[in-house]
Structure formats: structure tokens, C-alpha cells
Amino acid sequence: MNILGIQIMAVSFALFMIYVAFLHFKRKEINGLEIFFWLILWVGFMMLTLFPKILGSISQLLFLARVMDLLMVIAFMILAFLGFKNYISNRKMEKKIEELVRQEALKTGKKDK
């Protein structure tokens, strides 16, 4: 088995992300279920990086030339989903802040009279 430079970089990145997730877990910024999710995700990423043939049959089934094409399509789908989710969450936050500012302004306005 010949490990390419991109595989070394990808595994290094996955190990770094596991470390970052562990730090956030220690700071109690994420809970046990979330750390479990991130560990599974990054270990899976490492496995797919080291053994790309695992996705070969799925790639052929979808008429994609290479496994990398499949991974890129999946990555774009995930990024589009996360971007949309982030947009929706940002809009909700804006509405909550706007409502809080309105309520505070009304309270302050009544006190001034």
C-alpha cells in the first residue's frame, strides 16, 4: 500500500480535528453525544482516506469516474446544507435580538415618562 501526500495531509487534519473536538469537550462546550458524533465522523474520514476503494462500488453505481468525484459531490451537498442551516439559524437569532431590543426599548421608554 502506497500512502500519497494527500492521504498524509488528510489523516493529519482528521487527527487535529479530533484533538480540537476533545478540547471543546474538556471545556464542556460540547457534550458526550456530540464528541461521539465528531469522533465517528473524523475516524470515518480517516478510514475513507486510507482505504478509498471502500466507496468504489457506490461511485460506479452513480456513474462517477472516480471516488474523488463522489467525495466532492457529497462535500458540496454537505456544505450547501450547512450553509442553509446556518442562514436559517442566523435569521432566527436576528428575530430574537430584534424582539428583545423592542421589549427593552418599550420598558426604557415607559420609565422615562
PDB file of N, CA and C in Angstrom:
ATOM      1  N   MET A   1       0.845  -1.183   0.000  1.00  0.00           N
ATOM      2  CA  MET A   1       0.000   0.000   0.000  1.00  0.00           C
ATOM      3  C   MET A   1       0.882   1.234   0.000  1.00  0.00           C
ATOM      4  N   ASN A   2       0.638   2.119  -0.914  1.00  0.00           N
ATOM      5  CA  ASN A   2       1.428   3.319  -1.063  1.00  0.00           C
ATOM      6  C   ASN A   2       0.624   4.527  -0.585  1.00  0.00           C
ATOM      7  N   ILE A   3       1.091   5.192   0.471  1.00  0.00           N
ATOM      8  CA  ILE A   3       0.372   6.350   1.004  1.00  0.00           C
ATOM      9  C   ILE A   3       0.858   7.598   0.285  1.00  0.00           C
ATOM     10  N   LEU A   4      -0.070   8.329  -0.279  1.00  0.00           N
ATOM     11  CA  LEU A   4       0.236   9.549  -1.002  1.00  0.00           C
ATOM     12  C   LEU A   4       0.276  10.732  -0.049  1.00  0.00           C
ATOM     13  N   GLY A   5       0.836  11.826  -0.508  1.00  0.00           N
ATOM     14  CA  GLY A   5       0.934  13.034   0.307  1.00  0.00           C
ATOM     15  C   GLY A   5      -0.424  13.548   0.761  1.00  0.00           C
ATOM     16  N   ILE A   6      -1.414  13.462  -0.124  1.00  0.00           N
ATOM     17  CA  ILE A   6      -2.751  13.953   0.230  1.00  0.00           C
ATOM     18  C   ILE A   6      -3.356  13.113   1.351  1.00  0.00           C
ATOM     19  N   GLN A   7      -3.053  11.823   1.359  1.00  0.00           N
ATOM     20  CA  GLN A   7      -3.555  10.966   2.433  1.00  0.00           C
ATOM     21  C   GLN A   7      -2.909  11.341   3.761  1.00  0.00           C
ATOM     22  N   ILE A   8      -1.624  11.630   3.744  1.00  0.00           N
ATOM     23  CA  ILE A   8      -0.932  12.040   4.971  1.00  0.00           C
ATOM     24  C   ILE A   8      -1.523  13.349   5.492  1.00  0.00           C
ATOM     25  N   MET A   9      -1.766  14.292   4.574  1.00  0.00           N
ATOM     26  CA  MET A   9      -2.361  15.572   4.983  1.00  0.00           C
ATOM     27  C   MET A   9      -3.769  15.365   5.532  1.00  0.00           C
ATOM     28  N   ALA A  10      -4.561  14.528   4.890  1.00  0.00           N
ATOM     29  CA  ALA A  10      -5.942  14.300   5.321  1.00  0.00           C
ATOM     30  C   ALA A  10      -5.992  13.618   6.686  1.00  0.00           C
ATOM     31  N   VAL A  11      -5.137  12.633   6.903  1.00  0.00           N
ATOM     32  CA  VAL A  11      -5.110  11.953   8.200  1.00  0.00           C
ATOM     33  C   VAL A  11      -4.618  12.915   9.283  1.00  0.00           C
ATOM     34  N   SER A  12      -3.625  13.734   8.969  1.00  0.00           N
ATOM     35  CA  SER A  12      -3.134  14.730   9.927  1.00  0.00           C
ATOM     36  C   SER A  12      -4.247  15.710  10.288  1.00  0.00           C
ATOM     37  N   PHE A  13      -4.995  16.136   9.283  1.00  0.00           N
ATOM     38  CA  PHE A  13      -6.105  17.054   9.520  1.00  0.00           C
ATOM     39  C   PHE A  13      -7.169  16.396  10.409  1.00  0.00           C
ATOM     40  N   ALA A  14      -7.500  15.138  10.130  1.00  0.00           N
ATOM     41  CA  ALA A  14      -8.503  14.428  10.929  1.00  0.00           C
ATOM     42  C   ALA A  14      -8.038  14.289  12.371  1.00  0.00           C
ATOM     43  N   LEU A  15      -6.769  13.972  12.569  1.00  0.00           N
ATOM     44  CA  LEU A  15      -6.243  13.864  13.940  1.00  0.00           C
ATOM     45  C   LEU A  15      -6.288  15.215  14.650  1.00  0.00           C
ATOM     46  N   PHE A  16      -5.968  16.279  13.926  1.00  0.00           N
ATOM     47  CA  PHE A  16      -6.052  17.620  14.504  1.00  0.00           C
ATOM     48  C   PHE A  16      -7.492  17.951  14.892  1.00  0.00           C
ATOM     49  N   MET A  17      -8.444  17.607  14.037  1.00  0.00           N
ATOM     50  CA  MET A  17      -9.853  17.897  14.336  1.00  0.00           C
ATOM     51  C   MET A  17     -10.355  17.068  15.515  1.00  0.00           C
ATOM     52  N   ILE A  18      -9.872  15.848  15.669  1.00  0.00           N
ATOM     53  CA  ILE A  18     -10.211  15.046  16.845  1.00  0.00           C
ATOM     54  C   ILE A  18      -9.681  15.734  18.101  1.00  0.00           C
ATOM     55  N   TYR A  19      -8.464  16.241  18.022  1.00  0.00           N
ATOM     56  CA  TYR A  19      -7.872  16.975  19.143  1.00  0.00           C
ATOM     57  C   TYR A  19      -8.694  18.216  19.482  1.00  0.00           C
ATOM     58  N   VAL A  20      -9.101  18.978  18.467  1.00  0.00           N
ATOM     59  CA  VAL A  20      -9.907  20.182  18.685  1.00  0.00           C
ATOM     60  C   VAL A  20     -11.253  19.814  19.323  1.00  0.00           C
ATOM     61  N   ALA A  21     -11.885  18.760  18.829  1.00  0.00           N
ATOM     62  CA  ALA A  21     -13.162  18.317  19.404  1.00  0.00           C
ATOM     63  C   ALA A  21     -12.973  17.909  20.862  1.00  0.00           C
ATOM     64  N   PHE A  22     -11.876  17.217  21.145  1.00  0.00           N
ATOM     65  CA  PHE A  22     -11.593  16.803  22.520  1.00  0.00           C
ATOM     66  C   PHE A  22     -11.393  18.012  23.418  1.00  0.00           C
ATOM     67  N   LEU A  23     -10.703  19.049  22.933  1.00  0.00           N
ATOM     68  CA  LEU A  23     -10.525  20.270  23.729  1.00  0.00           C
ATOM     69  C   LEU A  23     -11.863  20.926  24.052  1.00  0.00           C
ATOM     70  N   HIS A  24     -12.745  20.993  23.066  1.00  0.00           N
ATOM     71  CA  HIS A  24     -14.067  21.589  23.295  1.00  0.00           C
ATOM     72  C   HIS A  24     -14.885  20.739  24.272  1.00  0.00           C
ATOM     73  N   PHE A  25     -14.700  19.442  24.216  1.00  0.00           N
ATOM     74  CA  PHE A  25     -15.387  18.557  25.163  1.00  0.00           C
ATOM     75  C   PHE A  25     -14.868  18.798  26.584  1.00  0.00           C
ATOM     76  N   LYS A  26     -13.566  18.929  26.730  1.00  0.00           N
ATOM     77  CA  LYS A  26     -12.974  19.179  28.058  1.00  0.00           C
ATOM     78  C   LYS A  26     -13.432  20.510  28.624  1.00  0.00           C
ATOM     79  N   ARG A  27     -13.637  21.509  27.761  1.00  0.00           N
ATOM     80  CA  ARG A  27     -14.123  22.828  28.201  1.00  0.00           C
ATOM     81  C   ARG A  27     -15.627  22.833  28.413  1.00  0.00           C
ATOM     82  N   LYS A  28     -16.258  21.667  28.194  1.00  0.00           N
ATOM     83  CA  LYS A  28     -17.705  21.487  28.341  1.00  0.00           C
ATOM     84  C   LYS A  28     -18.505  22.367  27.367  1.00  0.00           C
ATOM     85  N   GLU A  29     -17.918  22.616  26.196  1.00  0.00           N
ATOM     86  CA  GLU A  29     -18.618  23.356  25.151  1.00  0.00           C
ATOM     87  C   GLU A  29     -19.446  22.422  24.279  1.00  0.00           C
ATOM     88  N   ILE A  30     -19.097  21.126  24.280  1.00  0.00           N
ATOM     89  CA  ILE A  30     -19.912  20.113  23.622  1.00  0.00           C
ATOM     90  C   ILE A  30     -20.093  18.955  24.603  1.00  0.00           C
ATOM     91  N   ASN A  31     -21.197  18.228  24.444  1.00  0.00           N
ATOM     92  CA  ASN A  31     -21.488  17.145  25.390  1.00  0.00           C
ATOM     93  C   ASN A  31     -20.984  15.798  24.870  1.00  0.00           C
ATOM     94  N   GLY A  32     -21.255  14.750  25.624  1.00  0.00           N
ATOM     95  CA  GLY A  32     -20.764  13.415  25.279  1.00  0.00           C
ATOM     96  C   GLY A  32     -21.284  12.896  23.956  1.00  0.00           C
ATOM     97  N   LEU A  33     -22.543  13.160  23.646  1.00  0.00           N
ATOM     98  CA  LEU A  33     -23.119  12.707  22.380  1.00  0.00           C
ATOM     99  C   LEU A  33     -22.459  13.423  21.207  1.00  0.00           C
ATOM    100  N   GLU A  34     -22.198  14.709  21.373  1.00  0.00           N
ATOM    101  CA  GLU A  34     -21.567  15.467  20.299  1.00  0.00           C
ATOM    102  C   GLU A  34     -20.121  15.025  20.065  1.00  0.00           C
ATOM    103  N   ILE A  35     -19.372  14.775  21.133  1.00  0.00           N
ATOM    104  CA  ILE A  35     -17.990  14.318  20.964  1.00  0.00           C
ATOM    105  C   ILE A  35     -17.984  12.945  20.287  1.00  0.00           C
ATOM    106  N   PHE A  36     -18.949  12.102  20.628  1.00  0.00           N
ATOM    107  CA  PHE A  36     -19.069  10.788  19.986  1.00  0.00           C
ATOM    108  C   PHE A  36     -19.319  10.955  18.490  1.00  0.00           C
ATOM    109  N   PHE A  37     -20.224  11.853  18.118  1.00  0.00           N
ATOM    110  CA  PHE A  37     -20.517  12.126  16.707  1.00  0.00           C
ATOM    111  C   PHE A  37     -19.267  12.577  15.962  1.00  0.00           C
ATOM    112  N   TRP A  38     -18.531  13.543  16.533  1.00  0.00           N
ATOM    113  CA  TRP A  38     -17.342  14.066  15.872  1.00  0.00           C
ATOM    114  C   TRP A  38     -16.238  13.022  15.777  1.00  0.00           C
ATOM    115  N   LEU A  39     -16.088  12.200  16.802  1.00  0.00           N
ATOM    116  CA  LEU A  39     -15.080  11.137  16.734  1.00  0.00           C
ATOM    117  C   LEU A  39     -15.403  10.147  15.621  1.00  0.00           C
ATOM    118  N   ILE A  40     -16.664   9.742  15.541  1.00  0.00           N
ATOM    119  CA  ILE A  40     -17.089   8.815  14.483  1.00  0.00           C
ATOM    120  C   ILE A  40     -16.865   9.451  13.106  1.00  0.00           C
ATOM    121  N   LEU A  41     -17.221  10.720  12.970  1.00  0.00           N
ATOM    122  CA  LEU A  41     -17.063  11.413  11.700  1.00  0.00           C
ATOM    123  C   LEU A  41     -15.598  11.464  11.275  1.00  0.00           C
ATOM    124  N   TRP A  42     -14.694  11.861  12.159  1.00  0.00           N
ATOM    125  CA  TRP A  42     -13.288  12.014  11.792  1.00  0.00           C
ATOM    126  C   TRP A  42     -12.577  10.668  11.642  1.00  0.00           C
ATOM    127  N   VAL A  43     -12.956   9.689  12.411  1.00  0.00           N
ATOM    128  CA  VAL A  43     -12.373   8.359  12.222  1.00  0.00           C
ATOM    129  C   VAL A  43     -12.851   7.784  10.887  1.00  0.00           C
ATOM    130  N   GLY A  44     -14.121   7.990  10.560  1.00  0.00           N
ATOM    131  CA  GLY A  44     -14.636   7.564   9.262  1.00  0.00           C
ATOM    132  C   GLY A  44     -13.923   8.267   8.116  1.00  0.00           C
ATOM    133  N   PHE A  45     -13.664   9.544   8.297  1.00  0.00           N
ATOM    134  CA  PHE A  45     -12.919  10.315   7.293  1.00  0.00           C
ATOM    135  C   PHE A  45     -11.520   9.725   7.089  1.00  0.00           C
ATOM    136  N   MET A  46     -10.872   9.364   8.192  1.00  0.00           N
ATOM    137  CA  MET A  46      -9.540   8.752   8.084  1.00  0.00           C
ATOM    138  C   MET A  46      -9.605   7.403   7.358  1.00  0.00           C
ATOM    139  N   MET A  47     -10.619   6.609   7.682  1.00  0.00           N
ATOM    140  CA  MET A  47     -10.755   5.302   7.034  1.00  0.00           C
ATOM    141  C   MET A  47     -10.981   5.452   5.533  1.00  0.00           C
ATOM    142  N   LEU A  48     -11.836   6.395   5.146  1.00  0.00           N
ATOM    143  CA  LEU A  48     -12.086   6.613   3.714  1.00  0.00           C
ATOM    144  C   LEU A  48     -10.855   7.170   3.020  1.00  0.00           C
ATOM    145  N   THR A  49     -10.064   7.943   3.752  1.00  0.00           N
ATOM    146  CA  THR A  49      -8.830   8.478   3.177  1.00  0.00           C
ATOM    147  C   THR A  49      -7.808   7.373   2.957  1.00  0.00           C
ATOM    148  N   LEU A  50      -7.673   6.499   3.929  1.00  0.00           N
ATOM    149  CA  LEU A  50      -6.675   5.439   3.841  1.00  0.00           C
ATOM    150  C   LEU A  50      -7.113   4.290   2.934  1.00  0.00           C
ATOM    151  N   PHE A  51      -8.441   4.059   2.859  1.00  0.00           N
ATOM    152  CA  PHE A  51      -8.967   2.950   2.058  1.00  0.00           C
ATOM    153  C   PHE A  51     -10.051   3.464   1.108  1.00  0.00           C
ATOM    154  N   PRO A  52      -9.685   4.222   0.084  1.00  0.00           N
ATOM    155  CA  PRO A  52     -10.679   4.824  -0.810  1.00  0.00           C
ATOM    156  C   PRO A  52     -11.458   3.808  -1.642  1.00  0.00           C
ATOM    157  N   LYS A  53     -10.977   2.592  -1.747  1.00  0.00           N
ATOM    158  CA  LYS A  53     -11.668   1.559  -2.542  1.00  0.00           C
ATOM    159  C   LYS A  53     -13.020   1.192  -1.934  1.00  0.00           C
ATOM    160  N   ILE A  54     -13.216   1.532  -0.651  1.00  0.00           N
ATOM    161  CA  ILE A  54     -14.483   1.229   0.027  1.00  0.00           C
ATOM    162  C   ILE A  54     -15.656   1.841  -0.742  1.00  0.00           C
ATOM    163  N   LEU A  55     -15.461   3.049  -1.265  1.00  0.00           N
ATOM    164  CA  LEU A  55     -16.538   3.749  -1.965  1.00  0.00           C
ATOM    165  C   LEU A  55     -16.560   3.471  -3.466  1.00  0.00           C
ATOM    166  N   GLY A  56     -15.686   2.602  -3.946  1.00  0.00           N
ATOM    167  CA  GLY A  56     -15.602   2.321  -5.378  1.00  0.00           C
ATOM    168  C   GLY A  56     -16.896   1.822  -5.976  1.00  0.00           C
ATOM    169  N   SER A  57     -17.581   0.912  -5.304  1.00  0.00           N
ATOM    170  CA  SER A  57     -18.824   0.357  -5.854  1.00  0.00           C
ATOM    171  C   SER A  57     -19.931   1.405  -5.890  1.00  0.00           C
ATOM    172  N   ILE A  58     -19.998   2.253  -4.883  1.00  0.00           N
ATOM    173  CA  ILE A  58     -21.008   3.322  -4.872  1.00  0.00           C
ATOM    174  C   ILE A  58     -20.733   4.304  -6.001  1.00  0.00           C
ATOM    175  N   SER A  59     -19.465   4.615  -6.208  1.00  0.00           N
ATOM    176  CA  SER A  59     -19.063   5.527  -7.271  1.00  0.00           C
ATOM    177  C   SER A  59     -19.466   4.972  -8.638  1.00  0.00           C
ATOM    178  N   GLN A  60     -19.245   3.685  -8.857  1.00  0.00           N
ATOM    179  CA  GLN A  60     -19.623   3.066 -10.129  1.00  0.00           C
ATOM    180  C   GLN A  60     -21.127   3.023 -10.303  1.00  0.00           C
ATOM    181  N   LEU A  61     -21.850   2.774  -9.225  1.00  0.00           N
ATOM    182  CA  LEU A  61     -23.309   2.725  -9.271  1.00  0.00           C
ATOM    183  C   LEU A  61     -23.897   4.069  -9.700  1.00  0.00           C
ATOM    184  N   LEU A  62     -23.262   5.163  -9.282  1.00  0.00           N
ATOM    185  CA  LEU A  62     -23.730   6.512  -9.623  1.00  0.00           C
ATOM    186  C   LEU A  62     -23.095   7.053 -10.902  1.00  0.00           C
ATOM    187  N   PHE A  63     -22.367   6.196 -11.621  1.00  0.00           N
ATOM    188  CA  PHE A  63     -21.723   6.547 -12.886  1.00  0.00           C
ATOM    189  C   PHE A  63     -20.719   7.690 -12.736  1.00  0.00           C
ATOM    190  N   LEU A  64     -19.978   7.678 -11.651  1.00  0.00           N
ATOM    191  CA  LEU A  64     -18.912   8.652 -11.444  1.00  0.00           C
ATOM    192  C   LEU A  64     -17.584   7.975 -11.759  1.00  0.00           C
ATOM    193  N   ALA A  65     -16.688   8.720 -12.381  1.00  0.00           N
ATOM    194  CA  ALA A  65     -15.431   8.135 -12.854  1.00  0.00           C
ATOM    195  C   ALA A  65     -14.508   7.742 -11.711  1.00  0.00           C
ATOM    196  N   ARG A  66     -14.441   8.581 -10.692  1.00  0.00           N
ATOM    197  CA  ARG A  66     -13.505   8.320  -9.597  1.00  0.00           C
ATOM    198  C   ARG A  66     -14.204   8.474  -8.255  1.00  0.00           C
ATOM    199  N   VAL A  67     -13.617   7.903  -7.241  1.00  0.00           N
ATOM    200  CA  VAL A  67     -14.133   8.045  -5.874  1.00  0.00           C
ATOM    201  C   VAL A  67     -14.039   9.499  -5.438  1.00  0.00           C
ATOM    202  N   MET A  68     -13.002  10.192  -5.876  1.00  0.00           N
ATOM    203  CA  MET A  68     -12.837  11.606  -5.518  1.00  0.00           C
ATOM    204  C   MET A  68     -14.017  12.437  -6.004  1.00  0.00           C
ATOM    205  N   ASP A  69     -14.548  12.104  -7.182  1.00  0.00           N
ATOM    206  CA  ASP A  69     -15.732  12.803  -7.688  1.00  0.00           C
ATOM    207  C   ASP A  69     -16.912  12.606  -6.744  1.00  0.00           C
ATOM    208  N   LEU A  70     -17.102  11.392  -6.281  1.00  0.00           N
ATOM    209  CA  LEU A  70     -18.172  11.104  -5.333  1.00  0.00           C
ATOM    210  C   LEU A  70     -17.984  11.902  -4.046  1.00  0.00           C
ATOM    211  N   LEU A  71     -16.763  11.925  -3.541  1.00  0.00           N
ATOM    212  CA  LEU A  71     -16.494  12.663  -2.303  1.00  0.00           C
ATOM    213  C   LEU A  71     -16.728  14.161  -2.479  1.00  0.00           C
ATOM    214  N   MET A  72     -16.387  14.686  -3.634  1.00  0.00           N
ATOM    215  CA  MET A  72     -16.609  16.114  -3.894  1.00  0.00           C
ATOM    216  C   MET A  72     -18.108  16.430  -3.974  1.00  0.00           C
ATOM    217  N   VAL A  73     -18.873  15.572  -4.618  1.00  0.00           N
ATOM    218  CA  VAL A  73     -20.323  15.778  -4.691  1.00  0.00           C
ATOM    219  C   VAL A  73     -20.921  15.748  -3.284  1.00  0.00           C
ATOM    220  N   ILE A  74     -20.516  14.786  -2.483  1.00  0.00           N
ATOM    221  CA  ILE A  74     -21.010  14.692  -1.101  1.00  0.00           C
ATOM    222  C   ILE A  74     -20.596  15.921  -0.298  1.00  0.00           C
ATOM    223  N   ALA A  75     -19.348  16.360  -0.479  1.00  0.00           N
ATOM    224  CA  ALA A  75     -18.861  17.534   0.253  1.00  0.00           C
ATOM    225  C   ALA A  75     -19.668  18.776  -0.109  1.00  0.00           C
ATOM    226  N   PHE A  76     -19.949  18.975  -1.412  1.00  0.00           N
ATOM    227  CA  PHE A  76     -20.745  20.131  -1.814  1.00  0.00           C
ATOM    228  C   PHE A  76     -22.162  20.059  -1.257  1.00  0.00           C
ATOM    229  N   MET A  77     -22.735  18.875  -1.221  1.00  0.00           N
ATOM    230  CA  MET A  77     -24.078  18.722  -0.663  1.00  0.00           C
ATOM    231  C   MET A  77     -24.081  19.069   0.822  1.00  0.00           C
ATOM    232  N   ILE A  78     -23.085  18.596   1.537  1.00  0.00           N
ATOM    233  CA  ILE A  78     -22.989  18.885   2.978  1.00  0.00           C
ATOM    234  C   ILE A  78     -22.782  20.378   3.208  1.00  0.00           C
ATOM    235  N   LEU A  79     -21.900  20.996   2.423  1.00  0.00           N
ATOM    236  CA  LEU A  79     -21.665  22.431   2.568  1.00  0.00           C
ATOM    237  C   LEU A  79     -22.915  23.247   2.244  1.00  0.00           C
ATOM    238  N   ALA A  80     -23.655  22.854   1.232  1.00  0.00           N
ATOM    239  CA  ALA A  80     -24.900  23.558   0.900  1.00  0.00           C
ATOM    240  C   ALA A  80     -25.899  23.427   2.042  1.00  0.00           C
ATOM    241  N   PHE A  81     -26.031  22.234   2.606  1.00  0.00           N
ATOM    242  CA  PHE A  81     -26.935  22.023   3.732  1.00  0.00           C
ATOM    243  C   PHE A  81     -26.516  22.861   4.937  1.00  0.00           C
ATOM    244  N   LEU A  82     -25.231  22.841   5.258  1.00  0.00           N
ATOM    245  CA  LEU A  82     -24.746  23.600   6.412  1.00  0.00           C
ATOM    246  C   LEU A  82     -24.896  25.108   6.207  1.00  0.00           C
ATOM    247  N   GLY A  83     -24.661  25.560   4.982  1.00  0.00           N
ATOM    248  CA  GLY A  83     -24.854  26.975   4.683  1.00  0.00           C
ATOM    249  C   GLY A  83     -26.303  27.388   4.867  1.00  0.00           C
ATOM    250  N   PHE A  84     -27.221  26.579   4.379  1.00  0.00           N
ATOM    251  CA  PHE A  84     -28.647  26.879   4.537  1.00  0.00           C
ATOM    252  C   PHE A  84     -29.054  26.846   6.010  1.00  0.00           C
ATOM    253  N   LYS A  85     -28.586  25.828   6.722  1.00  0.00           N
ATOM    254  CA  LYS A  85     -28.912  25.715   8.144  1.00  0.00           C
ATOM    255  C   LYS A  85     -28.360  26.916   8.916  1.00  0.00           C
ATOM    256  N   ASN A  86     -27.161  27.325   8.575  1.00  0.00           N
ATOM    257  CA  ASN A  86     -26.553  28.482   9.224  1.00  0.00           C
ATOM    258  C   ASN A  86     -27.353  29.752   8.929  1.00  0.00           C
ATOM    259  N   TYR A  87     -27.815  29.904   7.708  1.00  0.00           N
ATOM    260  CA  TYR A  87     -28.629  31.055   7.323  1.00  0.00           C
ATOM    261  C   TYR A  87     -29.927  31.096   8.130  1.00  0.00           C
ATOM    262  N   ILE A  88     -30.610  29.961   8.229  1.00  0.00           N
ATOM    263  CA  ILE A  88     -31.871  29.897   8.977  1.00  0.00           C
ATOM    264  C   ILE A  88     -31.635  30.214  10.451  1.00  0.00           C
ATOM    265  N   SER A  89     -30.587  29.643  11.014  1.00  0.00           N
ATOM    266  CA  SER A  89     -30.297  29.889  12.428  1.00  0.00           C
ATOM    267  C   SER A  89     -29.939  31.361  12.660  1.00  0.00           C
ATOM    268  N   ASN A  90     -29.237  31.968  11.722  1.00  0.00           N
ATOM    269  CA  ASN A  90     -28.893  33.386  11.820  1.00  0.00           C
ATOM    270  C   ASN A  90     -30.150  34.248  11.772  1.00  0.00           C
ATOM    271  N   ARG A  91     -31.072  33.910  10.890  1.00  0.00           N
ATOM    272  CA  ARG A  91     -32.340  34.668  10.804  1.00  0.00           C
ATOM    273  C   ARG A  91     -33.138  34.562  12.097  1.00  0.00           C
ATOM    274  N   LYS A  92     -33.195  33.364  12.683  1.00  0.00           N
ATOM    275  CA  LYS A  92     -33.908  33.188  13.952  1.00  0.00           C
ATOM    276  C   LYS A  92     -33.279  34.045  15.043  1.00  0.00           C
ATOM    277  N   MET A  93     -31.953  34.053  15.079  1.00  0.00           N
ATOM    278  CA  MET A  93     -31.237  34.832  16.080  1.00  0.00           C
ATOM    279  C   MET A  93     -31.507  36.322  15.894  1.00  0.00           C
ATOM    280  N   GLU A  94     -31.510  36.785  14.642  1.00  0.00           N
ATOM    281  CA  GLU A  94     -31.802  38.188  14.369  1.00  0.00           C
ATOM    282  C   GLU A  94     -33.193  38.572  14.863  1.00  0.00           C
ATOM    283  N   LYS A  95     -34.173  37.693  14.629  1.00  0.00           N
ATOM    284  CA  LYS A  95     -35.539  37.978  15.070  1.00  0.00           C
ATOM    285  C   LYS A  95     -35.623  38.027  16.594  1.00  0.00           C
ATOM    286  N   LYS A  96     -34.931  37.124  17.279  1.00  0.00           N
ATOM    287  CA  LYS A  96     -34.932  37.129  18.739  1.00  0.00           C
ATOM    288  C   LYS A  96     -34.284  38.394  19.288  1.00  0.00           C
ATOM    289  N   ILE A  97     -33.170  38.786  18.694  1.00  0.00           N
ATOM    290  CA  ILE A  97     -32.484  40.008  19.146  1.00  0.00           C
ATOM    291  C   ILE A  97     -33.358  41.228  18.897  1.00  0.00           C
ATOM    292  N   GLU A  98     -33.991  41.263  17.742  1.00  0.00           N
ATOM    293  CA  GLU A  98     -34.872  42.390  17.422  1.00  0.00           C
ATOM    294  C   GLU A  98     -36.017  42.477  18.423  1.00  0.00           C
ATOM    295  N   GLU A  99     -36.596  41.347  18.778  1.00  0.00           N
ATOM    296  CA  GLU A  99     -37.698  41.327  19.748  1.00  0.00           C
ATOM    297  C   GLU A  99     -37.219  41.774  21.124  1.00  0.00           C
ATOM    298  N   LEU A 100     -36.052  41.315  21.538  1.00  0.00           N
ATOM    299  CA  LEU A 100     -35.504  41.730  22.835  1.00  0.00           C
ATOM    300  C   LEU A 100     -35.212  43.228  22.871  1.00  0.00           C
ATOM    301  N   VAL A 101     -34.665  43.756  21.791  1.00  0.00           N
ATOM    302  CA  VAL A 101     -34.378  45.193  21.727  1.00  0.00           C
ATOM    303  C   VAL A 101     -35.673  45.987  21.772  1.00  0.00           C
ATOM    304  N   ARG A 102     -36.704  45.519  21.081  1.00  0.00           N
ATOM    305  CA  ARG A 102     -38.006  46.189  21.112  1.00  0.00           C
ATOM    306  C   ARG A 102     -38.584  46.223  22.524  1.00  0.00           C
ATOM    307  N   GLN A 103     -38.549  45.065  23.182  1.00  0.00           N
ATOM    308  CA  GLN A 103     -39.078  44.987  24.542  1.00  0.00           C
ATOM    309  C   GLN A 103     -38.303  45.902  25.488  1.00  0.00           C
ATOM    310  N   GLU A 104     -36.998  45.923  25.369  1.00  0.00           N
ATOM    311  CA  GLU A 104     -36.165  46.768  26.225  1.00  0.00           C
ATOM    312  C   GLU A 104     -36.421  48.246  25.949  1.00  0.00           C
ATOM    313  N   ALA A 105     -36.605  48.578  24.681  1.00  0.00           N
ATOM    314  CA  ALA A 105     -36.884  49.978  24.325  1.00  0.00           C
ATOM    315  C   ALA A 105     -38.227  50.414  24.897  1.00  0.00           C
ATOM    316  N   LEU A 106     -39.225  49.534  24.855  1.00  0.00           N
ATOM    317  CA  LEU A 106     -40.530  49.868  25.420  1.00  0.00           C
ATOM    318  C   LEU A 106     -40.450  50.042  26.934  1.00  0.00           C
ATOM    319  N   LYS A 107     -39.705  49.191  27.605  1.00  0.00           N
ATOM    320  CA  LYS A 107     -39.529  49.315  29.061  1.00  0.00           C
ATOM    321  C   LYS A 107     -38.813  50.608  29.400  1.00  0.00           C
ATOM    322  N   THR A 108     -37.759  50.915  28.688  1.00  0.00           N
ATOM    323  CA  THR A 108     -36.979  52.117  28.941  1.00  0.00           C
ATOM    324  C   THR A 108     -37.813  53.358  28.631  1.00  0.00           C
ATOM    325  N   GLY A 109     -38.605  53.324  27.580  1.00  0.00           N
ATOM    326  CA  GLY A 109     -39.463  54.445  27.211  1.00  0.00           C
ATOM    327  C   GLY A 109     -40.522  54.711  28.262  1.00  0.00           C
ATOM    328  N   LYS A 110     -41.094  53.683  28.870  1.00  0.00           N
ATOM    329  CA  LYS A 110     -42.102  53.850  29.918  1.00  0.00           C
ATOM    330  C   LYS A 110     -41.497  54.420  31.176  1.00  0.00           C
ATOM    331  N   LYS A 111     -40.267  54.021  31.499  1.00  0.00           N
ATOM    332  CA  LYS A 111     -39.596  54.513  32.711  1.00  0.00           C
ATOM    333  C   LYS A 111     -39.252  56.005  32.572  1.00  0.00           C
ATOM    334  N   ASP A 112     -38.928  56.439  31.369  1.00  0.00           N
ATOM    335  CA  ASP A 112     -38.539  57.831  31.157  1.00  0.00           C
ATOM    336  C   ASP A 112     -39.724  58.785  31.290  1.00  0.00           C
ATOM    337  N   LYS A 113     -40.930  58.339  31.080  1.00  0.00           N
ATOM    338  CA  LYS A 113     -42.125  59.219  31.144  1.00  0.00           C
ATOM    339  C   LYS A 113     -42.498  59.511  32.524  1.00  0.00           C
TER     340      LYS A 113
END
